[in-house]
PDB file of N, CA, C and O in Angstrom:
ATOM      1  N   MET A   1      55.283 -53.554  -8.832  1.00  0.00           N
ATOM      2  CA  MET A   1      54.240 -54.508  -9.184  1.00  0.00           C
ATOM      3  C   MET A   1      54.293 -54.731 -10.701  1.00  0.00           C
ATOM      4  O   MET A   1      54.375 -53.785 -11.470  1.00  0.00           O
ATOM      5  N   THR A   2      54.221 -55.991 -11.116  1.00  0.00           N
ATOM      6  CA  THR A   2      54.268 -56.315 -12.547  1.00  0.00           C
ATOM      7  C   THR A   2      52.905 -56.075 -13.197  1.00  0.00           C
ATOM      8  O   THR A   2      51.884 -55.945 -12.509  1.00  0.00           O
ATOM      9  N   GLN A   3      52.896 -56.023 -14.525  1.00  0.00           N
ATOM     10  CA  GLN A   3      51.624 -55.880 -15.230  1.00  0.00           C
ATOM     11  C   GLN A   3      50.710 -57.058 -14.945  1.00  0.00           C
ATOM     12  O   GLN A   3      49.502 -56.887 -14.814  1.00  0.00           O
ATOM     13  N   HIS A   4      51.280 -58.246 -14.837  1.00  0.00           N
ATOM     14  CA  HIS A   4      50.462 -59.422 -14.519  1.00  0.00           C
ATOM     15  C   HIS A   4      49.753 -59.230 -13.187  1.00  0.00           C
ATOM     16  O   HIS A   4      48.552 -59.513 -13.052  1.00  0.00           O
ATOM     17  N   GLU A   5      50.495 -58.767 -12.195  1.00  0.00           N
ATOM     18  CA  GLU A   5      49.916 -58.541 -10.869  1.00  0.00           C
ATOM     19  C   GLU A   5      48.863 -57.440 -10.900  1.00  0.00           C
ATOM     20  O   GLU A   5      47.806 -57.566 -10.275  1.00  0.00           O
ATOM     21  N   MET A   6      49.140 -56.368 -11.660  1.00  0.00           N
ATOM     22  CA  MET A   6      48.170 -55.267 -11.752  1.00  0.00           C
ATOM     23  C   MET A   6      46.874 -55.731 -12.411  1.00  0.00           C
ATOM     24  O   MET A   6      45.780 -55.369 -11.973  1.00  0.00           O
ATOM     25  N   ILE A   7      47.000 -56.544 -13.449  1.00  0.00           N
ATOM     26  CA  ILE A   7      45.810 -57.049 -14.152  1.00  0.00           C
ATOM     27  C   ILE A   7      45.008 -57.966 -13.232  1.00  0.00           C
ATOM     28  O   ILE A   7      43.778 -57.852 -13.159  1.00  0.00           O
ATOM     29  N   MET A   8      45.688 -58.856 -12.520  1.00  0.00           N
ATOM     30  CA  MET A   8      44.977 -59.752 -11.603  1.00  0.00           C
ATOM     31  C   MET A   8      44.270 -58.957 -10.513  1.00  0.00           C
ATOM     32  O   MET A   8      43.102 -59.237 -10.194  1.00  0.00           O
ATOM     33  N   GLU A   9      44.926 -57.974  -9.952  1.00  0.00           N
ATOM     34  CA  GLU A   9      44.309 -57.139  -8.920  1.00  0.00           C
ATOM     35  C   GLU A   9      43.089 -56.407  -9.480  1.00  0.00           C
ATOM     36  O   GLU A   9      42.041 -56.340  -8.835  1.00  0.00           O
ATOM     37  N   TYR A  10      43.215 -55.895 -10.693  1.00  0.00           N
ATOM     38  CA  TYR A  10      42.111 -55.195 -11.350  1.00  0.00           C
ATOM     39  C   TYR A  10      40.929 -56.140 -11.553  1.00  0.00           C
ATOM     40  O   TYR A  10      39.779 -55.775 -11.297  1.00  0.00           O
ATOM     41  N   LEU A  11      41.204 -57.352 -12.015  1.00  0.00           N
ATOM     42  CA  LEU A  11      40.137 -58.331 -12.232  1.00  0.00           C
ATOM     43  C   LEU A  11      39.444 -58.694 -10.921  1.00  0.00           C
ATOM     44  O   LEU A  11      38.213 -58.807 -10.882  1.00  0.00           O
ATOM     45  N   TYR A  12      40.207 -58.871  -9.850  1.00  0.00           N
ATOM     46  CA  TYR A  12      39.606 -59.181  -8.545  1.00  0.00           C
ATOM     47  C   TYR A  12      38.774 -58.013  -8.024  1.00  0.00           C
ATOM     48  O   TYR A  12      37.678 -58.205  -7.511  1.00  0.00           O
ATOM     49  N   ASP A  13      39.298 -56.808  -8.183  1.00  0.00           N
ATOM     50  CA  ASP A  13      38.611 -55.625  -7.645  1.00  0.00           C
ATOM     51  C   ASP A  13      37.409 -55.199  -8.474  1.00  0.00           C
ATOM     52  O   ASP A  13      36.372 -54.816  -7.935  1.00  0.00           O
ATOM     53  N   ARG A  14      37.545 -55.255  -9.802  1.00  0.00           N
ATOM     54  CA  ARG A  14      36.501 -54.700 -10.684  1.00  0.00           C
ATOM     55  C   ARG A  14      35.714 -55.746 -11.454  1.00  0.00           C
ATOM     56  O   ARG A  14      34.692 -55.424 -12.044  1.00  0.00           O
ATOM     57  N   GLY A  15      36.215 -56.966 -11.507  1.00  0.00           N
ATOM     58  CA  GLY A  15      35.467 -58.043 -12.149  1.00  0.00           C
ATOM     59  C   GLY A  15      35.780 -58.285 -13.607  1.00  0.00           C
ATOM     60  O   GLY A  15      35.613 -59.389 -14.094  1.00  0.00           O
ATOM     61  N   SER A  16      36.218 -57.256 -14.332  1.00  0.00           N
ATOM     62  CA  SER A  16      36.536 -57.427 -15.751  1.00  0.00           C
ATOM     63  C   SER A  16      37.474 -56.310 -16.189  1.00  0.00           C
ATOM     64  O   SER A  16      37.649 -55.315 -15.483  1.00  0.00           O
ATOM     65  N   ILE A  17      38.060 -56.502 -17.396  1.00  0.00           N
ATOM     66  CA  ILE A  17      38.957 -55.496 -17.940  1.00  0.00           C
ATOM     67  C   ILE A  17      38.891 -55.525 -19.458  1.00  0.00           C
ATOM     68  O   ILE A  17      38.710 -56.582 -20.062  1.00  0.00           O
ATOM     69  N   THR A  18      39.011 -54.356 -20.076  1.00  0.00           N
ATOM     70  CA  THR A  18      39.090 -54.211 -21.527  1.00  0.00           C
ATOM     71  C   THR A  18      40.434 -53.580 -21.872  1.00  0.00           C
ATOM     72  O   THR A  18      41.137 -53.068 -20.997  1.00  0.00           O
ATOM     73  N   GLN A  19      40.771 -53.584 -23.146  1.00  0.00           N
ATOM     74  CA  GLN A  19      42.027 -52.966 -23.585  1.00  0.00           C
ATOM     75  C   GLN A  19      42.070 -51.485 -23.228  1.00  0.00           C
ATOM     76  O   GLN A  19      43.096 -50.981 -22.765  1.00  0.00           O
ATOM     77  N   MET A  20      40.960 -50.778 -23.395  1.00  0.00           N
ATOM     78  CA  MET A  20      40.919 -49.347 -23.092  1.00  0.00           C
ATOM     79  C   MET A  20      41.180 -49.101 -21.604  1.00  0.00           C
ATOM     80  O   MET A  20      41.928 -48.187 -21.242  1.00  0.00           O
ATOM     81  N   GLU A  21      40.582 -49.911 -20.753  1.00  0.00           N
ATOM     82  CA  GLU A  21      40.804 -49.774 -19.307  1.00  0.00           C
ATOM     83  C   GLU A  21      42.252 -50.091 -18.947  1.00  0.00           C
ATOM     84  O   GLU A  21      42.856 -49.402 -18.117  1.00  0.00           O
ATOM     85  N   ALA A  22      42.812 -51.125 -19.579  1.00  0.00           N
ATOM     86  CA  ALA A  22      44.201 -51.501 -19.305  1.00  0.00           C
ATOM     87  C   ALA A  22      45.149 -50.364 -19.690  1.00  0.00           C
ATOM     88  O   ALA A  22      46.092 -50.069 -18.953  1.00  0.00           O
ATOM     89  N   CYS A  23      44.890 -49.724 -20.817  1.00  0.00           N
ATOM     90  CA  CYS A  23      45.737 -48.608 -21.257  1.00  0.00           C
ATOM     91  C   CYS A  23      45.622 -47.415 -20.321  1.00  0.00           C
ATOM     92  O   CYS A  23      46.623 -46.886 -19.841  1.00  0.00           O
ATOM     93  N   SER A  24      44.390 -46.990 -20.080  1.00  0.00           N
ATOM     94  CA  SER A  24      44.185 -45.747 -19.333  1.00  0.00           C
ATOM     95  C   SER A  24      44.462 -45.887 -17.840  1.00  0.00           C
ATOM     96  O   SER A  24      44.955 -44.954 -17.205  1.00  0.00           O
ATOM     97  N   GLU A  25      44.175 -47.042 -17.263  1.00  0.00           N
ATOM     98  CA  GLU A  25      44.294 -47.183 -15.815  1.00  0.00           C
ATOM     99  C   GLU A  25      45.545 -47.927 -15.354  1.00  0.00           C
ATOM    100  O   GLU A  25      45.999 -47.726 -14.232  1.00  0.00           O
ATOM    101  N   LEU A  26      46.094 -48.775 -16.228  1.00  0.00           N
ATOM    102  CA  LEU A  26      47.255 -49.565 -15.825  1.00  0.00           C
ATOM    103  C   LEU A  26      48.504 -49.283 -16.659  1.00  0.00           C
ATOM    104  O   LEU A  26      49.582 -49.765 -16.330  1.00  0.00           O
ATOM    105  N   GLY A  27      48.349 -48.557 -17.752  1.00  0.00           N
ATOM    106  CA  GLY A  27      49.489 -48.308 -18.630  1.00  0.00           C
ATOM    107  C   GLY A  27      49.939 -49.543 -19.378  1.00  0.00           C
ATOM    108  O   GLY A  27      51.080 -49.644 -19.813  1.00  0.00           O
ATOM    109  N   CYS A  28      49.045 -50.493 -19.549  1.00  0.00           N
ATOM    110  CA  CYS A  28      49.339 -51.751 -20.240  1.00  0.00           C
ATOM    111  C   CYS A  28      48.763 -51.680 -21.657  1.00  0.00           C
ATOM    112  O   CYS A  28      47.548 -51.645 -21.831  1.00  0.00           O
ATOM    113  N   TYR A  29      49.648 -51.650 -22.650  1.00  0.00           N
ATOM    114  CA  TYR A  29      49.216 -51.508 -24.035  1.00  0.00           C
ATOM    115  C   TYR A  29      49.124 -52.833 -24.781  1.00  0.00           C
ATOM    116  O   TYR A  29      48.750 -52.846 -25.950  1.00  0.00           O
ATOM    117  N   ARG A  30      49.440 -53.944 -24.129  1.00  0.00           N
ATOM    118  CA  ARG A  30      49.368 -55.263 -24.763  1.00  0.00           C
ATOM    119  C   ARG A  30      48.603 -56.224 -23.861  1.00  0.00           C
ATOM    120  O   ARG A  30      49.106 -57.264 -23.450  1.00  0.00           O
ATOM    121  N   LEU A  31      47.352 -55.879 -23.581  1.00  0.00           N
ATOM    122  CA  LEU A  31      46.541 -56.681 -22.663  1.00  0.00           C
ATOM    123  C   LEU A  31      46.400 -58.124 -23.133  1.00  0.00           C
ATOM    124  O   LEU A  31      46.544 -59.048 -22.334  1.00  0.00           O
ATOM    125  N   ALA A  32      46.138 -58.347 -24.406  1.00  0.00           N
ATOM    126  CA  ALA A  32      45.944 -59.718 -24.899  1.00  0.00           C
ATOM    127  C   ALA A  32      47.183 -60.571 -24.649  1.00  0.00           C
ATOM    128  O   ALA A  32      47.075 -61.755 -24.298  1.00  0.00           O
ATOM    129  N   ALA A  33      48.364 -59.990 -24.797  1.00  0.00           N
ATOM    130  CA  ALA A  33      49.604 -60.732 -24.543  1.00  0.00           C
ATOM    131  C   ALA A  33      49.730 -61.072 -23.058  1.00  0.00           C
ATOM    132  O   ALA A  33      50.142 -62.183 -22.698  1.00  0.00           O
ATOM    133  N   ARG A  34      49.390 -60.125 -22.199  1.00  0.00           N
ATOM    134  CA  ARG A  34      49.468 -60.388 -20.751  1.00  0.00           C
ATOM    135  C   ARG A  34      48.427 -61.422 -20.328  1.00  0.00           C
ATOM    136  O   ARG A  34      48.691 -62.267 -19.473  1.00  0.00           O
ATOM    137  N   ILE A  35      47.239 -61.386 -20.937  1.00  0.00           N
ATOM    138  CA  ILE A  35      46.208 -62.390 -20.649  1.00  0.00           C
ATOM    139  C   ILE A  35      46.712 -63.764 -21.079  1.00  0.00           C
ATOM    140  O   ILE A  35      46.550 -64.754 -20.360  1.00  0.00           O
ATOM    141  N   SER A  36      47.363 -63.835 -22.231  1.00  0.00           N
ATOM    142  CA  SER A  36      47.934 -65.099 -22.706  1.00  0.00           C
ATOM    143  C   SER A  36      48.974 -65.621 -21.721  1.00  0.00           C
ATOM    144  O   SER A  36      48.990 -66.822 -21.406  1.00  0.00           O
ATOM    145  N   ASP A  37      49.826 -64.737 -21.215  1.00  0.00           N
ATOM    146  CA  ASP A  37      50.819 -65.140 -20.208  1.00  0.00           C
ATOM    147  C   ASP A  37      50.140 -65.713 -18.978  1.00  0.00           C
ATOM    148  O   ASP A  37      50.566 -66.741 -18.440  1.00  0.00           O
ATOM    149  N   LEU A  38      49.107 -65.034 -18.502  1.00  0.00           N
ATOM    150  CA  LEU A  38      48.398 -65.492 -17.302  1.00  0.00           C
ATOM    151  C   LEU A  38      47.742 -66.851 -17.531  1.00  0.00           C
ATOM    152  O   LEU A  38      47.769 -67.715 -16.660  1.00  0.00           O
ATOM    153  N   ARG A  39      47.170 -67.048 -18.707  1.00  0.00           N
ATOM    154  CA  ARG A  39      46.553 -68.341 -19.024  1.00  0.00           C
ATOM    155  C   ARG A  39      47.589 -69.455 -19.023  1.00  0.00           C
ATOM    156  O   ARG A  39      47.316 -70.563 -18.569  1.00  0.00           O
ATOM    157  N   LYS A  40      48.786 -69.159 -19.550  1.00  0.00           N
ATOM    158  CA  LYS A  40      49.859 -70.162 -19.557  1.00  0.00           C
ATOM    159  C   LYS A  40      50.274 -70.531 -18.140  1.00  0.00           C
ATOM    160  O   LYS A  40      50.786 -71.628 -17.905  1.00  0.00           O
ATOM    161  N   ARG A  41      50.062 -69.622 -17.202  1.00  0.00           N
ATOM    162  CA  ARG A  41      50.374 -69.876 -15.792  1.00  0.00           C
ATOM    163  C   ARG A  41      49.224 -70.579 -15.073  1.00  0.00           C
ATOM    164  O   ARG A  41      49.297 -70.829 -13.882  1.00  0.00           O
ATOM    165  N   GLY A  42      48.144 -70.860 -15.805  1.00  0.00           N
ATOM    166  CA  GLY A  42      47.040 -71.611 -15.231  1.00  0.00           C
ATOM    167  C   GLY A  42      45.854 -70.793 -14.755  1.00  0.00           C
ATOM    168  O   GLY A  42      44.899 -71.347 -14.210  1.00  0.00           O
ATOM    169  N   VAL A  43      45.878 -69.481 -14.979  1.00  0.00           N
ATOM    170  CA  VAL A  43      44.757 -68.637 -14.572  1.00  0.00           C
ATOM    171  C   VAL A  43      43.625 -68.818 -15.583  1.00  0.00           C
ATOM    172  O   VAL A  43      43.842 -68.724 -16.798  1.00  0.00           O
ATOM    173  N   LYS A  44      42.439 -69.098 -15.103  1.00  0.00           N
ATOM    174  CA  LYS A  44      41.274 -69.298 -15.961  1.00  0.00           C
ATOM    175  C   LYS A  44      40.635 -67.932 -16.241  1.00  0.00           C
ATOM    176  O   LYS A  44      40.045 -67.325 -15.348  1.00  0.00           O
ATOM    177  N   ILE A  45      40.779 -67.456 -17.467  1.00  0.00           N
ATOM    178  CA  ILE A  45      40.248 -66.157 -17.866  1.00  0.00           C
ATOM    179  C   ILE A  45      39.342 -66.360 -19.071  1.00  0.00           C
ATOM    180  O   ILE A  45      39.715 -67.016 -20.044  1.00  0.00           O
ATOM    181  N   LYS A  46      38.167 -65.782 -18.997  1.00  0.00           N
ATOM    182  CA  LYS A  46      37.154 -65.887 -20.051  1.00  0.00           C
ATOM    183  C   LYS A  46      37.154 -64.604 -20.875  1.00  0.00           C
ATOM    184  O   LYS A  46      37.250 -63.504 -20.338  1.00  0.00           O
ATOM    185  N   LYS A  47      37.034 -64.754 -22.192  1.00  0.00           N
ATOM    186  CA  LYS A  47      36.964 -63.601 -23.096  1.00  0.00           C
ATOM    187  C   LYS A  47      35.571 -63.549 -23.717  1.00  0.00           C
ATOM    188  O   LYS A  47      35.073 -64.559 -24.212  1.00  0.00           O
ATOM    189  N   THR A  48      34.948 -62.380 -23.665  1.00  0.00           N
ATOM    190  CA  THR A  48      33.691 -62.170 -24.362  1.00  0.00           C
ATOM    191  C   THR A  48      33.864 -60.959 -25.266  1.00  0.00           C
ATOM    192  O   THR A  48      34.573 -60.006 -24.922  1.00  0.00           O
ATOM    193  N   ASN A  49      33.248 -61.029 -26.430  1.00  0.00           N
ATOM    194  CA  ASN A  49      33.298 -59.901 -27.352  1.00  0.00           C
ATOM    195  C   ASN A  49      32.072 -59.025 -27.133  1.00  0.00           C
ATOM    196  O   ASN A  49      30.959 -59.525 -27.003  1.00  0.00           O
ATOM    197  N   GLU A  50      32.308 -57.717 -27.100  1.00  0.00           N
ATOM    198  CA  GLU A  50      31.234 -56.746 -26.936  1.00  0.00           C
ATOM    199  C   GLU A  50      31.279 -55.771 -28.098  1.00  0.00           C
ATOM    200  O   GLU A  50      32.331 -55.581 -28.712  1.00  0.00           O
ATOM    201  N   THR A  51      30.149 -55.155 -28.379  1.00  0.00           N
ATOM    202  CA  THR A  51      30.101 -54.146 -29.427  1.00  0.00           C
ATOM    203  C   THR A  51      29.516 -52.860 -28.868  1.00  0.00           C
ATOM    204  O   THR A  51      28.697 -52.889 -27.944  1.00  0.00           O
ATOM    205  N   SER A  52      29.975 -51.761 -29.416  1.00  0.00           N
ATOM    206  CA  SER A  52      29.419 -50.451 -29.073  1.00  0.00           C
ATOM    207  C   SER A  52      29.748 -49.497 -30.215  1.00  0.00           C
ATOM    208  O   SER A  52      30.385 -49.889 -31.194  1.00  0.00           O
ATOM    209  N   LYS A  53      29.322 -48.279 -30.077  1.00  0.00           N
ATOM    210  CA  LYS A  53      29.598 -47.254 -31.083  1.00  0.00           C
ATOM    211  C   LYS A  53      30.802 -46.438 -30.636  1.00  0.00           C
ATOM    212  O   LYS A  53      30.924 -46.090 -29.463  1.00  0.00           O
ATOM    213  N   ASN A  54      31.671 -46.116 -31.585  1.00  0.00           N
ATOM    214  CA  ASN A  54      32.783 -45.242 -31.240  1.00  0.00           C
ATOM    215  C   ASN A  54      32.354 -43.784 -31.419  1.00  0.00           C
ATOM    216  O   ASN A  54      31.199 -43.507 -31.734  1.00  0.00           O
ATOM    217  N   ARG A  55      33.260 -42.858 -31.220  1.00  0.00           N
ATOM    218  CA  ARG A  55      32.883 -41.438 -31.276  1.00  0.00           C
ATOM    219  C   ARG A  55      32.437 -40.982 -32.662  1.00  0.00           C
ATOM    220  O   ARG A  55      31.772 -39.965 -32.793  1.00  0.00           O
ATOM    221  N   ASP A  56      32.784 -41.756 -33.699  1.00  0.00           N
ATOM    222  CA  ASP A  56      32.332 -41.442 -35.059  1.00  0.00           C
ATOM    223  C   ASP A  56      31.009 -42.102 -35.401  1.00  0.00           C
ATOM    224  O   ASP A  56      30.487 -41.903 -36.496  1.00  0.00           O
ATOM    225  N   GLY A  57      30.482 -42.906 -34.483  1.00  0.00           N
ATOM    226  CA  GLY A  57      29.223 -43.589 -34.720  1.00  0.00           C
ATOM    227  C   GLY A  57      29.365 -44.957 -35.372  1.00  0.00           C
ATOM    228  O   GLY A  57      28.368 -45.619 -35.637  1.00  0.00           O
ATOM    229  N   SER A  58      30.588 -45.375 -35.634  1.00  0.00           N
ATOM    230  CA  SER A  58      30.821 -46.693 -36.231  1.00  0.00           C
ATOM    231  C   SER A  58      30.733 -47.762 -35.149  1.00  0.00           C
ATOM    232  O   SER A  58      31.098 -47.536 -33.997  1.00  0.00           O
ATOM    233  N   THR A  59      30.263 -48.928 -35.525  1.00  0.00           N
ATOM    234  CA  THR A  59      30.198 -50.049 -34.600  1.00  0.00           C
ATOM    235  C   THR A  59      31.579 -50.675 -34.469  1.00  0.00           C
ATOM    236  O   THR A  59      32.237 -50.944 -35.478  1.00  0.00           O
ATOM    237  N   VAL A  60      32.007 -50.877 -33.238  1.00  0.00           N
ATOM    238  CA  VAL A  60      33.308 -51.504 -32.977  1.00  0.00           C
ATOM    239  C   VAL A  60      33.111 -52.700 -32.053  1.00  0.00           C
ATOM    240  O   VAL A  60      32.183 -52.734 -31.252  1.00  0.00           O
ATOM    241  N   THR A  61      33.974 -53.675 -32.195  1.00  0.00           N
ATOM    242  CA  THR A  61      33.953 -54.863 -31.354  1.00  0.00           C
ATOM    243  C   THR A  61      35.249 -54.910 -30.556  1.00  0.00           C
ATOM    244  O   THR A  61      36.311 -54.623 -31.092  1.00  0.00           O
ATOM    245  N   TYR A  62      35.138 -55.256 -29.284  1.00  0.00           N
ATOM    246  CA  TYR A  62      36.304 -55.329 -28.415  1.00  0.00           C
ATOM    247  C   TYR A  62      36.117 -56.465 -27.419  1.00  0.00           C
ATOM    248  O   TYR A  62      35.014 -56.959 -27.210  1.00  0.00           O
ATOM    249  N   ALA A  63      37.230 -56.892 -26.827  1.00  0.00           N
ATOM    250  CA  ALA A  63      37.216 -58.011 -25.879  1.00  0.00           C
ATOM    251  C   ALA A  63      37.089 -57.494 -24.458  1.00  0.00           C
ATOM    252  O   ALA A  63      37.653 -56.471 -24.095  1.00  0.00           O
ATOM    253  N   ARG A  64      36.324 -58.234 -23.654  1.00  0.00           N
ATOM    254  CA  ARG A  64      36.250 -58.006 -22.211  1.00  0.00           C
ATOM    255  C   ARG A  64      36.679 -59.313 -21.544  1.00  0.00           C
ATOM    256  O   ARG A  64      36.164 -60.383 -21.861  1.00  0.00           O
ATOM    257  N   TYR A  65      37.654 -59.216 -20.651  1.00  0.00           N
ATOM    258  CA  TYR A  65      38.193 -60.386 -19.964  1.00  0.00           C
ATOM    259  C   TYR A  65      37.682 -60.425 -18.534  1.00  0.00           C
ATOM    260  O   TYR A  65      37.664 -59.413 -17.846  1.00  0.00           O
ATOM    261  N   THR A  66      37.285 -61.620 -18.093  1.00  0.00           N
ATOM    262  CA  THR A  66      36.834 -61.841 -16.716  1.00  0.00           C
ATOM    263  C   THR A  66      37.466 -63.134 -16.208  1.00  0.00           C
ATOM    264  O   THR A  66      37.842 -64.000 -16.998  1.00  0.00           O
ATOM    265  N   LEU A  67      37.551 -63.253 -14.903  1.00  0.00           N
ATOM    266  CA  LEU A  67      38.028 -64.504 -14.310  1.00  0.00           C
ATOM    267  C   LEU A  67      36.898 -65.521 -14.342  1.00  0.00           C
ATOM    268  O   LEU A  67      35.747 -65.187 -14.052  1.00  0.00           O
ATOM    269  N   GLU A  68      37.232 -66.759 -14.732  1.00  0.00           N
ATOM    270  CA  GLU A  68      36.229 -67.816 -14.700  1.00  0.00           C
ATOM    271  C   GLU A  68      36.038 -68.251 -13.263  1.00  0.00           C
ATOM    272  O   GLU A  68      36.967 -68.273 -12.477  1.00  0.00           O
ATOM    273  N   GLU A  69      34.815 -68.639 -12.960  1.00  0.00           N
ATOM    274  CA  GLU A  69      34.512 -69.061 -11.582  1.00  0.00           C
ATOM    275  C   GLU A  69      34.651 -70.543 -11.423  1.00  0.00           C
ATOM    276  O   GLU A  69      34.676 -71.299 -12.295  1.00  0.00           O
TER     277      GLU A  69
END
């Protein structure tokens, strides 16, 4: 199964994906590049930015990708 297929399956099953989830669960270290590939193939994917605190207490911003309806 390709990374593109794994990401699509993950999005269908779980609804969204972040870079951390892609790394830990799919072994995909370049999620943004794979999302770009999927968009070029016509897949409608929405990006939202989220913020949270990291383990040091600093505020970090990261992308969450979902399929557009």
